[in-house]
Amino acid sequence: MPVTLRALNLSFDPIERAALLWREHWGDGDQAVDAMAAVTSIMRAHQILLAELDALLRPYGLTFARYEALVLLTFSREGRLQLSKMGERLMVHPTSVTNTVDRLESAGLVTREPNPRDGRGTLAAITEAGREVVERATRDLTAAKFGLGTLTEAELAGLFAVLRRLRIEAQDFS
Amino acid sequence: MPVTLRALNLSFDPIERAALLWREHWGDGDQAVDAMAAVTSIMRAHQILLAELDALLRPYGLTFARYEALVLLTFSREGRLQLSKMGERLMVHPTSVTNTVDRLESAGLVTREPNPRDGRGTLAAITEAGREVVERATRDLTAAKFGLGTLTEAELAGLFAVLRRLRIEAQDFS
DNA sequence: CCGATTTCAGTAAGACTGATATTA
DNA sequence: CTAATATCAGTCATACTGAAATCG
């Protein structure tokens, strides 16, 4: 993962400035300007967080997406899950699961096994090396508070709650 | 932009479930679990919003990144800005600006001009076609409330405020 | 000569589409 | 036969790195 995170050090907030200009040009109207500012903030927050997390995970040869897949396997009862199930839980496309598991397998963190109860399915099973890597990576990520160290517990909970409404509307779950 | 947004329709919230399992496996500790849930929510929210916005913009041959660039030019006094300035404001890498302006130029929404006051610089100038497209696209986006229709104004403002703290810490501005 | 600006070539990860083989 | 599962080949937009040309 590239994404190296450059410090910009502007003397003003570019998103706030955009909101002000927006109001001048297109009027404020309903909530459109606030929605624009919020959306842009989410985009930038995503970029910042992904850069930080990927940088923390790079020593382990992981990206955040691959780390999430490993964690999911760690949580499963027998350390193995069918790929289709992984895609569901991680909310990613089937071909992305194949790709993620390919890379984890090449790194020796996961092995592929046929599903004994369904000849169509393939299981990804975490290896001992995979468990070690995920433990060490998790220590680093929690120490760094997942890049959200500036936020209070109440803010974290609020963020989760608000974005949860967004996810519900997008039909992630019911 | 691919990103077609598949409705998942799970019977539970995968992020919430991950948080519960996380607590079982690694203990709750400080704010680590809440941070993990918040980070994952931001990642998914980004994916959902980008899919929605790009789908809305596809009829205009735009992506959200290109739309943002056009809006920035619309806001500038003379409808033209130096590429380096655009990169600063949009918070993107210099080579990404070159790429974005390339595509907008191919679509006839922008033209390139040498900066008369600095021989090193290049200006991107929005065309009449560019202004028309950005007006129509903006109407569509505001009508769709930028994909954030479920959130109240207070929630939008709160989201902006909290993520602003995150951006400040990442040194986007001071 | 140094530094800023822009571009180019190339790499990488992710999210797709469309087609295919296998199996329930 | 239909549907689900996984994979493969290929595309696309983005975000970089490193090198080079141009100009202040």
Tab-separated table of C-alpha atoms (C1' of nucleotides) in Angstrom:
chain	number	residue	atom	x	y	z
A	1	MET	CA	0.000	0.000	0.000
A	2	PRO	CA	1.436	3.327	-1.021
A	3	VAL	CA	-0.384	6.144	0.760
A	4	THR	CA	2.449	7.787	2.647
A	5	LEU	CA	0.563	10.634	4.300
A	6	ARG	CA	2.069	14.007	3.632
A	7	ALA	CA	1.644	16.697	6.234
A	8	LEU	CA	0.123	19.678	4.505
A	9	ASN	CA	0.465	22.391	7.112
A	10	LEU	CA	-1.920	24.846	5.569
A	11	SER	CA	-2.834	27.874	7.614
A	12	PHE	CA	-6.539	27.160	7.234
A	13	ASP	CA	-8.905	24.236	6.936
A	14	PRO	CA	-9.445	23.513	3.241
A	15	ILE	CA	-12.733	21.758	3.883
A	16	GLU	CA	-14.089	24.614	5.952
A	17	ARG	CA	-13.044	27.087	3.289
A	18	ALA	CA	-14.785	25.021	0.633
A	19	ALA	CA	-17.965	25.070	2.726
A	20	LEU	CA	-17.859	28.853	3.008
A	21	LEU	CA	-17.376	29.304	-0.721
A	22	TRP	CA	-20.102	26.763	-1.364
A	23	ARG	CA	-22.528	28.825	0.651
A	24	GLU	CA	-21.626	31.922	-1.377
A	25	HIS	CA	-22.004	30.236	-4.736
A	26	TRP	CA	-24.922	27.897	-4.329
A	27	GLY	CA	-26.657	29.287	-1.230
A	28	ASP	CA	-26.955	27.189	1.871
A	29	GLY	CA	-30.384	25.679	1.279
A	30	ASP	CA	-31.218	22.708	3.432
A	31	GLN	CA	-28.437	20.547	4.755
A	32	ALA	CA	-26.540	20.286	1.500
A	33	VAL	CA	-23.500	22.289	2.582
A	34	ASP	CA	-23.171	20.439	5.861
A	35	ALA	CA	-23.540	17.149	4.023
A	36	MET	CA	-20.807	18.161	1.599
A	37	ALA	CA	-18.461	19.105	4.442
A	38	ALA	CA	-19.215	15.860	6.271
A	39	VAL	CA	-18.680	13.735	3.178
A	40	THR	CA	-15.388	15.400	2.369
A	41	SER	CA	-14.288	14.914	5.967
A	42	ILE	CA	-15.047	11.223	5.796
A	43	MET	CA	-13.077	10.894	2.571
A	44	ARG	CA	-10.061	12.619	4.075
A	45	ALA	CA	-10.327	10.749	7.391
A	46	HIS	CA	-10.351	7.492	5.472
A	47	GLN	CA	-7.221	8.481	3.609
A	48	ILE	CA	-5.407	9.544	6.787
A	49	LEU	CA	-6.355	6.456	8.757
A	50	LEU	CA	-5.568	4.026	5.970
A	51	ALA	CA	-2.134	5.590	5.546
A	52	GLU	CA	-1.401	5.308	9.261
A	53	LEU	CA	-2.669	1.771	9.648
A	54	ASP	CA	-0.950	0.491	6.525
A	55	ALA	CA	2.300	2.061	7.698
A	56	LEU	CA	1.974	0.283	11.046
A	57	LEU	CA	1.227	-3.011	9.314
A	58	ARG	CA	3.913	-2.802	6.641
A	59	PRO	CA	6.612	-4.437	8.845
A	60	TYR	CA	4.387	-7.508	8.963
A	61	GLY	CA	3.774	-7.545	5.233
A	62	LEU	CA	0.128	-6.771	5.837
A	63	THR	CA	-2.361	-4.186	4.646
A	64	PHE	CA	-5.405	-3.267	6.698
A	65	ALA	CA	-7.618	-5.365	4.433
A	66	ARG	CA	-5.405	-8.417	4.915
A	67	TYR	CA	-5.182	-7.755	8.655
A	68	GLU	CA	-8.977	-7.702	8.888
A	69	ALA	CA	-9.142	-11.058	7.128
A	70	LEU	CA	-6.623	-12.563	9.548
A	71	VAL	CA	-8.507	-11.227	12.560
A	72	LEU	CA	-11.719	-12.728	11.237
A	73	LEU	CA	-10.073	-16.153	11.009
A	74	THR	CA	-8.629	-15.763	14.497
A	75	PHE	CA	-12.130	-15.191	15.805
A	76	SER	CA	-13.623	-18.252	14.124
A	77	ARG	CA	-14.061	-21.357	16.251
A	78	GLU	CA	-11.641	-23.575	14.367
A	79	GLY	CA	-9.514	-20.909	12.759
A	80	ARG	CA	-11.024	-21.616	9.353
A	81	LEU	CA	-13.851	-20.115	7.299
A	82	GLN	CA	-15.275	-20.559	3.839
A	83	LEU	CA	-14.233	-17.776	1.478
A	84	SER	CA	-17.822	-16.798	0.723
A	85	LYS	CA	-18.447	-16.337	4.441
A	86	MET	CA	-15.354	-14.171	4.722
A	87	GLY	CA	-16.595	-11.948	1.927
A	88	GLU	CA	-19.907	-11.504	3.703
A	89	ARG	CA	-18.351	-10.548	7.010
A	90	LEU	CA	-15.654	-8.325	5.589
A	91	MET	CA	-18.103	-6.734	3.163
A	92	VAL	CA	-15.888	-7.228	0.152
A	93	HIS	CA	-16.340	-8.602	-3.347
A	94	PRO	CA	-15.768	-12.348	-3.956
A	95	THR	CA	-12.834	-11.694	-6.245
A	96	SER	CA	-11.294	-9.488	-3.574
A	97	VAL	CA	-11.492	-12.363	-1.099
A	98	THR	CA	-9.721	-14.626	-3.564
A	99	ASN	CA	-7.036	-11.999	-3.980
A	100	THR	CA	-6.626	-11.400	-0.240
A	101	VAL	CA	-6.397	-15.107	0.542
A	102	ASP	CA	-3.922	-15.564	-2.324
A	103	ARG	CA	-1.579	-13.062	-0.741
A	104	LEU	CA	-1.983	-14.361	2.786
A	105	GLU	CA	-1.335	-17.863	1.485
A	106	SER	CA	1.830	-16.777	-0.314
A	107	ALA	CA	3.023	-15.262	2.950
A	108	GLY	CA	2.350	-18.533	4.762
A	109	LEU	CA	-0.211	-16.964	7.083
A	110	VAL	CA	-3.117	-18.989	5.752
A	111	THR	CA	-3.693	-22.279	3.943
A	112	ARG	CA	-6.485	-23.287	1.613
A	113	GLU	CA	-8.502	-26.472	2.231
A	114	PRO	CA	-11.519	-27.920	0.448
A	115	ASN	CA	-14.701	-27.671	2.503
A	116	PRO	CA	-15.498	-31.276	3.512
A	117	ARG	CA	-19.185	-30.420	3.859
A	118	ASP	CA	-19.597	-28.612	0.545
A	119	GLY	CA	-17.541	-29.597	-2.471
A	120	ARG	CA	-18.020	-26.145	-3.979
A	121	GLY	CA	-16.510	-24.297	-1.084
A	122	THR	CA	-12.944	-23.552	-0.060
A	123	LEU	CA	-11.838	-22.898	3.484
A	124	ALA	CA	-9.083	-20.487	4.482
A	125	ALA	CA	-7.324	-21.688	7.633
A	126	ILE	CA	-4.987	-19.493	9.661
A	127	THR	CA	-1.551	-20.986	10.324
A	128	GLU	CA	0.543	-20.783	13.459
A	129	ALA	CA	2.627	-18.106	11.754
A	130	GLY	CA	-0.576	-16.252	10.960
A	131	ARG	CA	-1.628	-16.296	14.594
A	132	GLU	CA	1.712	-14.934	15.692
A	133	VAL	CA	1.641	-12.136	13.146
A	134	VAL	CA	-1.884	-11.101	14.018
A	135	GLU	CA	-1.015	-10.983	17.721
A	136	ARG	CA	1.982	-8.769	17.172
A	137	ALA	CA	0.199	-6.541	14.674
A	138	THR	CA	-2.737	-6.153	17.046
A	139	ARG	CA	-0.402	-5.069	19.834
A	140	ASP	CA	0.982	-2.347	17.566
A	141	LEU	CA	-2.431	-1.197	16.388
A	142	THR	CA	-3.954	-1.035	19.850
A	143	ALA	CA	-0.878	0.806	21.134
A	144	ALA	CA	-1.481	3.334	18.360
A	145	LYS	CA	-5.191	3.327	19.205
A	146	PHE	CA	-5.927	2.639	15.555
A	147	GLY	CA	-4.950	6.194	14.724
A	148	LEU	CA	-7.844	7.587	16.748
A	149	GLY	CA	-5.951	8.518	19.889
A	150	THR	CA	-7.219	12.086	19.893
A	151	LEU	CA	-10.835	11.056	20.213
A	152	THR	CA	-12.587	10.327	23.504
A	153	GLU	CA	-14.506	7.124	24.122
A	154	ALA	CA	-17.748	9.086	23.812
A	155	GLU	CA	-16.674	10.446	20.446
A	156	LEU	CA	-15.694	6.994	19.234
A	157	ALA	CA	-19.059	5.612	20.302
A	158	GLY	CA	-20.852	8.530	18.667
A	159	LEU	CA	-18.949	8.042	15.437
A	160	PHE	CA	-19.849	4.363	15.402
A	161	ALA	CA	-23.524	5.102	16.115
A	162	VAL	CA	-23.898	7.757	13.431
A	163	LEU	CA	-22.064	5.778	10.757
A	164	ARG	CA	-24.078	2.728	11.737
A	165	ARG	CA	-27.235	4.537	10.636
A	166	LEU	CA	-25.527	5.221	7.346
A	167	ARG	CA	-24.624	1.563	6.956
A	168	ILE	CA	-28.117	0.425	7.823
A	169	GLU	CA	-29.578	2.647	5.144
A	170	ALA	CA	-27.121	1.208	2.634
A	171	GLN	CA	-28.522	-2.197	3.612
A	172	ASP	CA	-25.374	-3.664	5.023
A	173	PHE	CA	-27.632	-5.439	7.476
A	174	SER	CA	-31.188	-5.154	8.781
B	1	MET	CA	-14.991	4.103	-10.822
B	2	PRO	CA	-16.153	0.572	-10.263
B	3	VAL	CA	-17.501	0.225	-6.728
B	4	THR	CA	-21.065	-0.819	-7.427
B	5	LEU	CA	-22.297	-1.235	-3.862
B	6	ARG	CA	-23.849	-4.581	-3.189
B	7	ALA	CA	-26.565	-4.764	-0.589
B	8	LEU	CA	-25.520	-7.410	1.891
B	9	ASN	CA	-28.644	-7.894	3.956
B	10	LEU	CA	-27.050	-9.747	6.812
B	11	SER	CA	-29.203	-10.354	9.846
B	12	PHE	CA	-26.634	-8.732	12.127
B	13	ASP	CA	-24.077	-5.964	12.081
B	14	PRO	CA	-20.721	-7.456	11.092
B	15	ILE	CA	-18.784	-4.628	12.698
B	16	GLU	CA	-20.642	-4.960	15.977
B	17	ARG	CA	-20.077	-8.695	15.962
B	18	ALA	CA	-16.380	-8.160	15.361
B	19	ALA	CA	-16.247	-5.800	18.336
B	20	LEU	CA	-17.889	-8.382	20.596
B	21	LEU	CA	-15.481	-11.104	19.530
B	22	TRP	CA	-12.603	-8.698	19.901
B	23	ARG	CA	-13.544	-8.101	23.509
B	24	GLU	CA	-13.621	-11.855	24.142
B	25	HIS	CA	-10.256	-12.532	22.541
B	26	TRP	CA	-8.129	-9.556	23.472
B	27	GLY	CA	-10.018	-8.089	26.446
B	28	ASP	CA	-11.468	-4.634	26.223
B	29	GLY	CA	-8.614	-2.647	27.732
B	30	ASP	CA	-8.753	1.085	27.172
B	31	GLN	CA	-10.482	2.418	24.112
B	32	ALA	CA	-8.936	-0.028	21.667
B	33	VAL	CA	-12.127	-1.911	20.833
B	34	ASP	CA	-14.141	1.250	20.335
B	35	ALA	CA	-11.375	2.656	18.175
B	36	MET	CA	-11.379	-0.501	16.078
B	37	ALA	CA	-15.150	-0.319	15.608
B	38	ALA	CA	-14.970	3.368	14.715
B	39	VAL	CA	-12.151	2.855	12.230
B	40	THR	CA	-13.923	-0.015	10.530
B	41	SER	CA	-17.087	2.087	10.350
B	42	ILE	CA	-15.218	4.915	8.667
B	43	MET	CA	-13.726	2.500	6.134
B	44	ARG	CA	-17.133	1.090	5.275
B	45	ALA	CA	-18.817	4.513	5.226
B	46	HIS	CA	-16.183	5.700	2.793
B	47	GLN	CA	-16.837	2.750	0.532
B	48	ILE	CA	-20.618	3.256	0.619
B	49	LEU	CA	-20.488	6.987	0.011
B	50	LEU	CA	-17.932	6.778	-2.772
B	51	ALA	CA	-20.049	4.171	-4.544
B	52	GLU	CA	-23.164	6.325	-4.284
B	53	LEU	CA	-21.494	9.550	-5.347
B	54	ASP	CA	-19.609	7.982	-8.227
B	55	ALA	CA	-22.831	6.395	-9.447
B	56	LEU	CA	-24.553	9.781	-9.383
B	57	LEU	CA	-21.657	11.386	-11.242
B	58	ARG	CA	-21.161	8.663	-13.848
B	59	PRO	CA	-23.693	10.188	-16.299
B	60	TYR	CA	-21.475	13.274	-16.401
B	61	GLY	CA	-18.309	11.292	-16.945
B	62	LEU	CA	-17.052	12.408	-13.540
B	63	THR	CA	-15.744	10.727	-10.426
B	64	PHE	CA	-15.975	12.389	-7.029
B	65	ALA	CA	-12.303	13.334	-7.196
B	66	ARG	CA	-12.769	15.019	-10.560
B	67	TYR	CA	-15.957	16.700	-9.370
B	68	GLU	CA	-14.093	18.161	-6.404
B	69	ALA	CA	-11.459	19.572	-8.729
B	70	LEU	CA	-14.107	21.201	-10.915
B	71	VAL	CA	-15.854	22.718	-7.894
B	72	LEU	CA	-12.565	24.153	-6.695
B	73	LEU	CA	-12.048	25.876	-10.038
B	74	THR	CA	-15.616	27.170	-10.006
B	75	PHE	CA	-14.903	28.793	-6.664
B	76	SER	CA	-11.716	30.513	-7.782
B	77	ARG	CA	-11.967	34.185	-8.744
B	78	GLU	CA	-11.041	33.776	-12.390
B	79	GLY	CA	-11.942	30.149	-12.848
B	80	ARG	CA	-8.294	29.124	-12.990
B	81	LEU	CA	-5.737	27.840	-10.481
B	82	GLN	CA	-2.174	26.596	-10.552
B	83	LEU	CA	-1.968	22.816	-10.314
B	84	SER	CA	0.207	22.939	-7.198
B	85	LYS	CA	-2.439	25.081	-5.494
B	86	MET	CA	-5.120	22.585	-6.477
B	87	GLY	CA	-3.136	19.757	-4.942
B	88	GLU	CA	-2.854	21.680	-1.701
B	89	ARG	CA	-6.536	22.429	-1.452
B	90	LEU	CA	-7.740	19.017	-2.546
B	91	MET	CA	-5.150	17.319	-0.382
B	92	VAL	CA	-3.889	15.054	-3.119
B	93	HIS	CA	-0.491	14.093	-4.506
B	94	PRO	CA	1.025	16.211	-7.334
B	95	THR	CA	0.921	13.314	-9.757
B	96	SER	CA	-2.733	12.787	-8.907
B	97	VAL	CA	-3.469	16.394	-9.831
B	98	THR	CA	-1.749	15.896	-13.173
B	99	ASN	CA	-3.850	12.800	-13.740
B	100	THR	CA	-7.127	14.480	-12.723
B	101	VAL	CA	-6.486	17.524	-14.913
B	102	ASP	CA	-5.505	15.234	-17.814
B	103	ARG	CA	-8.879	13.548	-17.671
B	104	LEU	CA	-10.851	16.751	-17.241
B	105	GLU	CA	-8.948	18.248	-20.155
B	106	SER	CA	-9.695	15.237	-22.383
B	107	ALA	CA	-13.379	15.699	-21.541
B	108	GLY	CA	-13.187	19.369	-22.508
B	109	LEU	CA	-14.136	20.554	-19.022
B	110	VAL	CA	-10.811	22.255	-18.369
B	111	THR	CA	-7.930	23.735	-20.356
B	112	ARG	CA	-4.275	24.063	-19.443
B	113	GLU	CA	-2.499	27.420	-19.635
B	114	PRO	CA	1.023	28.465	-18.679
B	115	ASN	CA	1.114	30.650	-15.586
B	116	PRO	CA	2.093	34.129	-16.887
B	117	ARG	CA	3.540	35.044	-13.494
B	118	ASP	CA	5.611	31.894	-12.975
B	119	GLY	CA	7.113	30.037	-15.880
B	120	ARG	CA	7.264	26.833	-13.861
B	121	GLY	CA	3.582	26.741	-13.129
B	122	THR	CA	0.598	25.551	-15.120
B	123	LEU	CA	-2.939	26.811	-14.666
B	124	ALA	CA	-6.052	24.710	-15.068
B	125	ALA	CA	-8.974	26.821	-16.301
B	126	ILE	CA	-12.572	25.623	-16.238
B	127	THR	CA	-14.398	25.863	-19.578
B	128	GLU	CA	-17.998	26.847	-20.221
B	129	ALA	CA	-18.807	23.160	-20.658
B	130	GLY	CA	-17.122	22.512	-17.326
B	131	ARG	CA	-19.293	25.093	-15.603
B	132	GLU	CA	-22.445	23.580	-17.045
B	133	VAL	CA	-21.488	20.081	-15.985
B	134	VAL	CA	-20.594	21.121	-12.459
B	135	GLU	CA	-23.913	22.945	-12.080
B	136	ARG	CA	-25.943	19.954	-13.181
B	137	ALA	CA	-23.885	17.503	-11.153
B	138	THR	CA	-24.219	19.690	-8.081
B	139	ARG	CA	-27.986	19.748	-8.469
B	140	ASP	CA	-28.012	15.946	-8.495
B	141	LEU	CA	-25.677	15.642	-5.535
B	142	THR	CA	-27.523	18.124	-3.360
B	143	ALA	CA	-30.834	16.481	-4.259
B	144	ALA	CA	-29.305	13.221	-3.028
B	145	LYS	CA	-27.929	15.053	0.001
B	146	PHE	CA	-24.518	13.635	-0.804
B	147	GLY	CA	-25.682	10.228	0.364
B	148	LEU	CA	-26.140	11.480	3.902
B	149	GLY	CA	-29.890	12.017	3.862
B	150	THR	CA	-30.500	9.915	6.961
B	151	LEU	CA	-28.391	12.144	9.161
B	152	THR	CA	-29.671	15.255	10.909
B	153	GLU	CA	-27.944	18.622	10.624
B	154	ALA	CA	-26.643	18.194	14.160
B	155	GLU	CA	-25.175	14.812	13.288
B	156	LEU	CA	-23.545	16.210	10.161
B	157	ALA	CA	-22.026	19.051	12.162
B	158	GLY	CA	-20.860	16.630	14.833
B	159	LEU	CA	-19.268	14.367	12.257
B	160	PHE	CA	-17.429	17.300	10.742
B	161	ALA	CA	-16.229	18.517	14.149
B	162	VAL	CA	-14.953	15.148	15.315
B	163	LEU	CA	-13.199	14.316	12.060
B	164	ARG	CA	-11.743	17.812	12.026
B	165	ARG	CA	-9.844	16.974	15.205
B	166	LEU	CA	-8.515	13.915	13.451
B	167	ARG	CA	-7.409	15.993	10.475
B	168	ILE	CA	-5.750	18.581	12.676
B	169	GLU	CA	-3.728	15.905	14.404
B	170	ALA	CA	-2.641	14.563	11.031
B	171	GLN	CA	-1.382	18.084	10.330
B	172	ASP	CA	-3.646	18.854	7.446
B	173	PHE	CA	-3.647	22.401	8.767
B	174	SER	CA	-2.820	24.259	11.950
C	1	DC	C1'	23.640	25.385	-7.710
C	2	DC	C1'	19.274	24.878	-5.038
C	3	DG	C1'	14.409	24.473	-4.921
C	4	DA	C1'	9.772	24.488	-6.802
C	5	DT	C1'	6.658	22.793	-10.408
C	6	DT	C1'	5.110	19.515	-13.409
C	7	DT	C1'	5.284	15.423	-15.969
C	8	DC	C1'	6.413	10.632	-17.116
C	9	DA	C1'	7.176	5.754	-16.381
C	10	DG	C1'	6.229	2.354	-13.501
C	11	DT	C1'	4.251	-0.077	-9.300
C	12	DA	C1'	0.779	-1.386	-6.120
C	13	DA	C1'	-3.659	-2.414	-3.853
C	14	DG	C1'	-8.433	-2.510	-4.257
C	15	DA	C1'	-13.039	-2.992	-6.515
C	16	DC	C1'	-14.972	-4.218	-9.858
C	17	DT	C1'	-17.027	-6.998	-14.803
C	18	DG	C1'	-17.632	-11.049	-17.431
C	19	DA	C1'	-16.702	-15.700	-18.271
C	20	DT	C1'	-15.824	-20.398	-16.716
C	21	DA	C1'	-15.451	-24.905	-14.098
C	22	DT	C1'	-17.264	-27.382	-10.403
C	23	DT	C1'	-20.602	-29.005	-7.436
C	24	DA	C1'	-25.258	-28.856	-4.613
D	1	DC	C1'	-31.669	-27.619	-15.105
D	2	DT	C1'	-30.666	-23.783	-11.772
D	3	DA	C1'	-27.976	-21.736	-8.244
D	4	DA	C1'	-23.902	-21.156	-5.531
D	5	DT	C1'	-18.827	-21.032	-5.141
D	6	DA	C1'	-14.468	-19.876	-6.535
D	7	DT	C1'	-11.247	-18.483	-9.842
D	8	DC	C1'	-9.239	-16.161	-13.880
D	9	DA	C1'	-8.422	-12.467	-17.084
D	10	DG	C1'	-8.827	-7.976	-17.674
D	11	DT	C1'	-10.256	-2.972	-16.578
D	12	DC	C1'	-10.357	1.160	-13.914
D	13	DA	C1'	-9.363	5.046	-10.654
D	14	DT	C1'	-6.340	6.171	-7.136
D	15	DA	C1'	-1.910	6.879	-4.706
D	16	DC	C1'	2.130	6.525	-4.712
D	17	DT	C1'	7.968	6.319	-6.022
D	18	DG	C1'	11.774	7.871	-8.641
D	19	DA	C1'	13.607	10.359	-12.307
D	20	DA	C1'	13.728	14.147	-15.445
D	21	DA	C1'	12.881	18.817	-17.620
D	22	DT	C1'	11.995	23.583	-16.828
D	23	DC	C1'	12.294	27.722	-14.609
D	24	DG	C1'	12.979	31.258	-10.381
